[in-house]
Short mmCIF file of C-alpha atoms and ligand atoms in Angstrom, two decimals:
data_model
loop_
_atom_site.label_atom_id
_atom_site.label_comp_id
_atom_site.label_asym_id
_atom_site.label_seq_id
_atom_site.Cartn_x
_atom_site.Cartn_y
_atom_site.Cartn_z
CA MET A 573 0.00 0.00 0.00
CA ARG A 574 1.29 3.47 -0.89
CA GLU A 575 1.91 5.62 2.21
CA VAL A 576 2.32 8.98 0.44
CA GLU A 577 -0.75 11.29 0.45
CA LEU A 578 -2.24 12.25 -2.93
CA ARG A 579 -1.37 15.97 -3.41
CA ALA A 580 -1.63 16.73 -7.13
CA LEU A 581 -3.49 15.72 -10.30
CA ILE A 582 -1.52 16.15 -13.54
CA PHE A 583 -3.59 16.24 -16.73
CA ASP A 584 -2.63 15.59 -20.30
CA VAL A 585 -4.59 17.85 -22.69
CA ASP A 586 -5.30 16.38 -26.12
CA GLY A 587 -7.54 13.37 -25.82
CA THR A 588 -7.75 13.68 -22.02
CA LEU A 589 -9.22 17.08 -21.12
CA ALA A 590 -11.02 17.15 -24.46
CA ASP A 591 -11.18 15.00 -27.62
CA THR A 592 -9.30 17.52 -29.74
CA GLU A 593 -7.39 15.59 -32.36
CA ARG A 594 -9.73 14.50 -35.20
CA ASP A 595 -11.96 17.59 -35.40
CA GLY A 596 -9.51 20.11 -33.92
CA HIS A 597 -5.81 19.67 -34.61
CA ARG A 598 -6.35 17.65 -37.81
CA VAL A 599 -8.74 20.28 -39.23
CA ALA A 600 -6.27 23.05 -38.34
CA PHE A 601 -3.37 21.19 -39.98
CA ASN A 602 -5.39 20.70 -43.19
CA ALA A 603 -6.49 24.34 -43.22
CA ALA A 604 -2.85 25.45 -42.87
CA PHE A 605 -1.80 23.17 -45.73
CA ALA A 606 -4.57 24.56 -47.93
CA GLU A 607 -3.70 28.15 -46.96
CA ARG A 608 -0.15 27.57 -48.15
CA GLY A 609 -1.33 25.93 -51.38
CA LEU A 610 0.03 22.48 -50.48
CA PRO A 611 -1.71 19.39 -51.90
CA TRP A 612 -1.68 17.79 -48.47
CA SER A 613 -4.79 16.72 -46.60
CA TRP A 614 -4.81 14.30 -43.68
CA SER A 615 -7.86 12.02 -43.52
CA ALA A 616 -9.15 11.04 -40.07
CA ARG A 617 -7.69 7.57 -40.64
CA ALA A 618 -4.27 8.78 -41.82
CA TYR A 619 -4.11 11.25 -38.93
CA GLY A 620 -4.69 8.41 -36.47
CA ASP A 621 -1.46 6.83 -37.73
CA LEU A 622 0.38 10.16 -37.70
CA LEU A 623 -0.52 10.63 -34.02
CA ALA A 624 2.17 8.07 -33.24
CA VAL A 625 4.52 11.03 -33.74
CA ALA A 626 4.08 13.41 -30.79
CA GLY A 627 4.34 17.09 -31.57
CA GLY A 628 2.80 18.97 -34.48
CA LYS A 629 6.09 20.16 -35.99
CA GLU A 630 7.54 16.68 -35.66
CA ARG A 631 4.37 15.27 -37.27
CA ILE A 632 4.66 17.57 -40.31
CA ARG A 633 8.38 16.81 -40.65
CA HIS A 634 7.67 13.06 -40.43
CA PHE A 635 4.90 13.29 -43.05
CA ALA A 636 7.11 15.29 -45.44
CA GLY A 637 9.74 12.57 -45.08
CA THR A 638 7.26 9.97 -46.33
CA LEU A 639 6.68 11.86 -49.60
CA PRO A 640 8.50 10.89 -52.80
CA ALA A 641 11.67 12.98 -53.26
CA HIS A 642 10.12 15.19 -55.94
CA GLY A 643 7.22 15.99 -53.58
CA ARG A 644 9.39 17.13 -50.70
CA PRO A 645 9.63 20.89 -50.08
CA ALA A 646 13.04 22.52 -50.62
CA ASP A 647 13.46 24.35 -47.29
CA LEU A 648 11.66 21.91 -45.00
CA GLU A 649 12.52 23.53 -41.68
CA ALA A 650 11.27 26.95 -42.75
CA LEU A 651 8.09 25.38 -44.10
CA VAL A 652 7.49 23.32 -40.94
CA ALA A 653 7.83 26.41 -38.75
CA ASP A 654 5.55 28.48 -41.00
CA LEU A 655 2.90 25.76 -41.31
CA HIS A 656 2.89 25.07 -37.58
CA GLU A 657 2.48 28.76 -36.76
CA GLU A 658 -0.51 28.98 -39.12
CA LYS A 659 -1.94 25.74 -37.79
CA THR A 660 -1.62 26.85 -34.15
CA ARG A 661 -3.36 30.15 -34.96
CA ARG A 662 -6.24 28.27 -36.53
CA TYR A 663 -6.44 25.60 -33.83
CA ALA A 664 -6.41 28.18 -31.03
CA ALA A 665 -9.29 30.05 -32.67
CA LEU A 666 -11.26 26.82 -32.96
CA ALA A 667 -10.52 25.87 -29.33
CA ARG A 668 -11.43 29.35 -28.06
CA SER A 669 -14.76 29.14 -29.91
CA GLY A 670 -15.80 26.25 -27.65
CA ALA A 671 -15.93 23.83 -30.59
CA MET A 672 -14.26 21.13 -28.46
CA PRO A 673 -16.06 20.50 -25.16
CA LEU A 674 -14.37 18.91 -22.16
CA ARG A 675 -14.77 15.15 -21.85
CA PRO A 676 -17.28 13.78 -19.31
CA GLY A 677 -16.31 14.31 -15.69
CA VAL A 678 -13.33 16.58 -16.33
CA GLU A 679 -14.89 19.85 -15.11
CA ARG A 680 -16.51 18.08 -12.16
CA LEU A 681 -13.19 16.47 -11.05
CA LEU A 682 -11.17 19.67 -11.50
CA GLY A 683 -13.60 21.53 -9.22
CA GLU A 684 -13.68 18.73 -6.64
CA ALA A 685 -9.87 18.61 -6.53
CA LEU A 686 -9.54 22.37 -6.10
CA ARG A 687 -12.14 22.46 -3.32
CA ALA A 688 -10.26 19.64 -1.54
CA GLY A 689 -7.00 21.59 -1.71
CA LEU A 690 -5.23 19.40 -4.25
CA VAL A 691 -2.87 21.02 -6.75
CA LEU A 692 -3.66 20.84 -10.48
CA ALA A 693 -1.10 20.75 -13.28
CA ILE A 694 -0.89 20.12 -17.02
CA ALA A 695 1.72 18.03 -18.84
CA THR A 696 1.15 18.16 -22.59
CA THR A 697 2.96 17.90 -25.91
CA THR A 698 0.75 20.51 -27.49
CA SER A 699 1.80 24.14 -27.74
CA ALA A 700 1.08 26.50 -24.85
CA PRO A 701 -1.28 28.81 -26.81
CA ASN A 702 -3.46 25.78 -27.51
CA VAL A 703 -3.80 25.02 -23.79
CA THR A 704 -4.85 28.57 -22.96
CA ALA A 705 -7.32 28.62 -25.84
CA LEU A 706 -8.91 25.31 -24.88
CA LEU A 707 -9.28 26.32 -21.23
CA GLU A 708 -10.77 29.69 -22.23
CA GLY A 709 -13.15 28.04 -24.69
CA THR A 710 -14.41 25.49 -22.17
CA LEU A 711 -13.98 26.87 -18.64
CA GLY A 712 -13.48 30.61 -19.16
CA ARG A 713 -10.48 32.91 -18.87
CA ALA A 714 -9.98 32.35 -15.14
CA ALA A 715 -9.43 28.60 -15.59
CA ALA A 716 -5.80 29.00 -16.64
CA ARG A 717 -5.14 30.06 -13.02
CA TRP A 718 -6.59 26.79 -11.68
CA PHE A 719 -3.35 25.05 -12.74
CA ALA A 720 -0.26 25.66 -10.60
CA VAL A 721 1.99 24.43 -13.41
CA VAL A 722 1.40 24.15 -17.17
CA GLY A 723 4.13 22.15 -18.90
CA ALA A 724 3.55 22.38 -22.67
CA GLY A 725 5.22 21.71 -26.00
CA ASP A 726 8.80 22.73 -26.63
CA VAL A 727 9.57 23.53 -22.98
CA VAL A 728 11.37 20.19 -22.92
CA PRO A 729 13.72 18.75 -25.56
CA ALA A 730 12.10 15.31 -25.85
CA LYS A 731 8.33 14.90 -26.20
CA LYS A 732 6.11 12.01 -25.06
CA PRO A 733 6.67 9.07 -24.71
CA ALA A 734 9.83 10.56 -23.18
CA PRO A 735 9.15 11.42 -19.49
CA ASP A 736 10.69 14.90 -19.82
CA ILE A 737 7.46 16.90 -19.60
CA TYR A 738 6.43 15.05 -16.44
CA HIS A 739 9.87 15.59 -14.89
CA HIS A 740 9.53 19.28 -15.77
CA VAL A 741 6.10 19.52 -14.12
CA LEU A 742 7.15 17.56 -11.01
CA ASP A 743 10.21 19.78 -10.60
CA ARG A 744 8.08 22.93 -10.78
CA LEU A 745 5.45 21.45 -8.45
CA GLY A 746 8.16 20.49 -5.98
CA LEU A 747 6.37 17.20 -5.39
CA PRO A 748 7.56 13.59 -5.61
CA PRO A 749 5.89 11.45 -8.29
CA ALA A 750 4.38 9.27 -5.54
CA ALA A 751 2.25 12.24 -4.39
CA CYS A 752 0.67 12.66 -7.82
CA LEU A 753 -1.72 10.98 -10.25
CA ALA A 754 -1.50 11.54 -14.02
CA PHE A 755 -4.42 11.45 -16.47
CA GLU A 756 -3.64 10.39 -20.02
CA ASP A 757 -5.43 9.06 -23.14
CA SER A 758 -2.63 7.50 -25.20
CA GLY A 759 0.10 4.88 -24.98
CA ASN A 760 2.72 7.59 -25.56
CA GLY A 761 1.32 9.64 -22.71
CA LEU A 762 1.05 6.69 -20.35
CA ARG A 763 4.68 5.73 -20.99
CA ALA A 764 5.78 9.33 -20.40
CA ALA A 765 4.01 9.50 -17.03
CA LEU A 766 5.16 6.03 -15.92
CA GLY A 767 8.68 6.89 -17.03
CA ALA A 768 8.60 9.73 -14.50
CA GLY A 769 7.22 7.40 -11.82
CA VAL A 770 3.69 8.84 -11.80
CA ALA A 771 0.78 6.44 -11.39
CA THR A 772 -1.68 7.03 -14.23
CA VAL A 773 -5.40 6.93 -15.00
CA VAL A 774 -6.09 6.33 -18.71
CA THR A 775 -9.26 7.51 -20.45
CA PRO A 776 -8.78 6.34 -24.07
CA THR A 777 -10.32 8.02 -27.12
CA ASP A 778 -11.36 6.46 -30.43
CA TYR A 779 -7.80 7.11 -31.66
CA THR A 780 -6.07 5.54 -28.67
CA ARG A 781 -8.52 2.80 -27.70
CA GLY A 782 -6.41 -0.08 -28.99
CA GLN A 783 -3.08 1.11 -27.60
CA ASP A 784 -1.08 -0.69 -24.89
CA ARG A 785 -2.22 0.45 -21.43
CA SER A 786 0.09 -1.81 -19.43
CA GLY A 787 1.14 -0.16 -16.19
CA ALA A 788 -1.97 2.01 -15.88
CA ALA A 789 -3.45 2.21 -12.36
CA LEU A 790 -6.95 2.50 -13.86
CA VAL A 791 -8.32 2.41 -17.41
CA VAL A 792 -11.84 3.79 -17.72
CA GLU A 793 -13.76 4.87 -20.81
CA ASP A 794 -14.16 8.36 -19.27
CA LEU A 795 -14.33 9.96 -15.81
CA GLY A 796 -18.13 9.67 -15.74
CA GLU A 797 -20.81 11.91 -14.22
CA PRO A 798 -23.29 11.16 -11.45
CA GLY A 799 -26.03 9.12 -13.12
CA ARG A 800 -23.71 8.38 -16.05
CA PRO A 801 -20.74 6.34 -14.71
CA GLY A 802 -17.87 5.42 -17.03
CA ARG A 803 -17.14 1.79 -17.93
CA VAL A 804 -14.07 0.35 -16.20
CA LEU A 805 -11.75 -1.20 -18.82
CA ALA A 806 -8.94 -2.35 -16.49
CA CYS A 807 -7.85 -1.85 -12.87
CA ALA A 808 -5.48 -3.54 -10.45
CA ILE A 809 -8.09 -3.40 -7.67
CA PRO A 810 -11.66 -4.76 -7.67
CA LEU A 811 -14.12 -2.07 -8.88
CA PRO A 812 -17.74 -2.07 -10.09
CA SER A 813 -18.09 -2.37 -13.87
CA ARG A 814 -18.92 1.34 -14.08
CA VAL A 815 -17.63 4.15 -11.88
CA VAL A 816 -17.75 7.92 -11.40
CA VAL A 817 -14.10 8.89 -10.98
CA ASP A 818 -14.12 11.18 -7.93
CA LEU A 819 -11.50 11.98 -5.31
CA ALA A 820 -12.54 9.11 -3.03
CA LEU A 821 -12.00 6.62 -5.86
CA LEU A 822 -8.75 8.30 -6.91
CA ARG A 823 -7.39 8.13 -3.37
CA THR A 824 -8.15 4.39 -3.28
CA VAL A 825 -6.56 3.82 -6.68
CA HIS A 826 -3.56 5.98 -5.74
CA ALA A 827 -3.06 4.19 -2.40
CA SER A 828 -3.09 0.79 -4.10
CA ALA A 829 -1.09 1.76 -7.20
CA ALA A 830 1.93 -0.43 -7.67
CA PRO A 831 5.15 1.54 -8.08
CA ALA A 832 4.56 3.26 -11.42
CA GLY A 833 5.67 1.21 -14.35
CA ALA A 834 4.80 -2.14 -12.84
CA ALA A 835 3.47 -4.35 -15.57
CA ILE A 836 -0.25 -4.40 -14.79
CA ARG A 837 -1.38 -6.33 -17.81
CA THR A 838 -4.47 -4.96 -19.50
CA ASP A 839 -6.03 -6.27 -22.66
CA PRO A 840 -6.55 -3.40 -25.07
C1 XBP B 1125 -0.96 15.69 -28.29
C2 XBP B 1125 0.08 15.96 -29.29
C3 XBP B 1125 0.18 17.34 -29.86
C4 XBP B 1125 -1.08 17.66 -30.66
C5 XBP B 1125 -0.84 18.79 -31.65
O1 XBP B 1125 -0.49 16.26 -27.10
O2 XBP B 1125 0.86 15.08 -29.60
O3 XBP B 1125 1.28 17.35 -30.74
O4 XBP B 1125 -1.45 16.52 -31.43
O5 XBP B 1125 -0.42 19.92 -30.95
P1 XBP B 1125 -0.97 15.69 -25.64
P2 XBP B 1125 0.85 20.74 -31.49
O6 XBP B 1125 -1.80 14.44 -25.85
O7 XBP B 1125 0.33 15.42 -24.89
O8 XBP B 1125 -1.78 16.81 -25.03
O9 XBP B 1125 0.68 20.93 -32.97
O10 XBP B 1125 0.84 22.04 -30.73
O11 XBP B 1125 2.04 19.88 -31.16
MG1 MG B 1126 -3.08 13.04 -25.14
#
C-alpha cells in the first residue's frame, strides 16, 4: 500500500481534457496546408497513424519525409515552422470558440480537486497557446489560473513518450511522483508518465482505444458523471463495472497503485 498522500493531479490535454485531435488539430493542420497551397490533406484515418509522432512540428516533418523525393519541399525547416504557426493560430481560434467541449467528468473532477485543496497541473505535448485557448473556450479565462503548473510543447527537448514533460512539471510542483496521479489518453502519454514514476489513469479516445495500457493504475472509458458512470476497462483493484471517478476513488486507486511502471497487464 502506498503511504504517500495524494497531493496533485496532472492532466494531459489532447484526448484527455477534451477529444481535440480528429476535429480540432487535424482540421487546423489541413487548413494550414490549404492556406499555403500544399496538396496535403490528412484524412481522419491517416491522422490516427500520424498521431504516433508526438508534436505537431515533428508530425509535419515526419509526413514530409514519407513523400517521394520530388514531392518534398526545398526548405523543410522553414516550411514546418511556417505551417505550424498557421496551424496553431487556426487551432487556437477553434478551441477558443468552444468547438471542443471537455470530456465527461473533467470539469466536475477539476472543481472537486480544487475544493479539496489538491494542486492541479498540465503536462502536454501541445503548444502552450493551444492550452490557454482550450481552457478559455471550455472553462473561461480564469481557468488557466486553476493550474499551478502548465508544462507544454517545446519547454522540454524530448516529447512524449519521453518522461521529460512530467519531470519538468514535477520539478516545478516540488512534489515527488508518488504524491501525484496523471491522467492520459494515449500509450505515448502513459509511458511518459510512468517513465517519470507517476501512477496514471487512462481515459482512451477512439484514436487511442487499442493502444497498450500496461502499467496504468486505472483504465476507464471516461471519468463519468453522477447518473452516467464510465465503464471500467482495467484496474489492479476490484471495482464495479462502471464508476464515477471522484477523489474518493482516486485516493483508493492511488493508495493501491503499484510503483509506477509495474506491468499491470491490461487487454486493449
Ligand atoms: C498531443 C500531441 C500534440 C497535438 C498537436 O499532445 O501530440 O502534438 O497533437 O499539438 P498531448 P501541437 O496528448 O500530450 O496533449 O501541434 O501544438 O504539437
Ligand atoms: Mg493526449
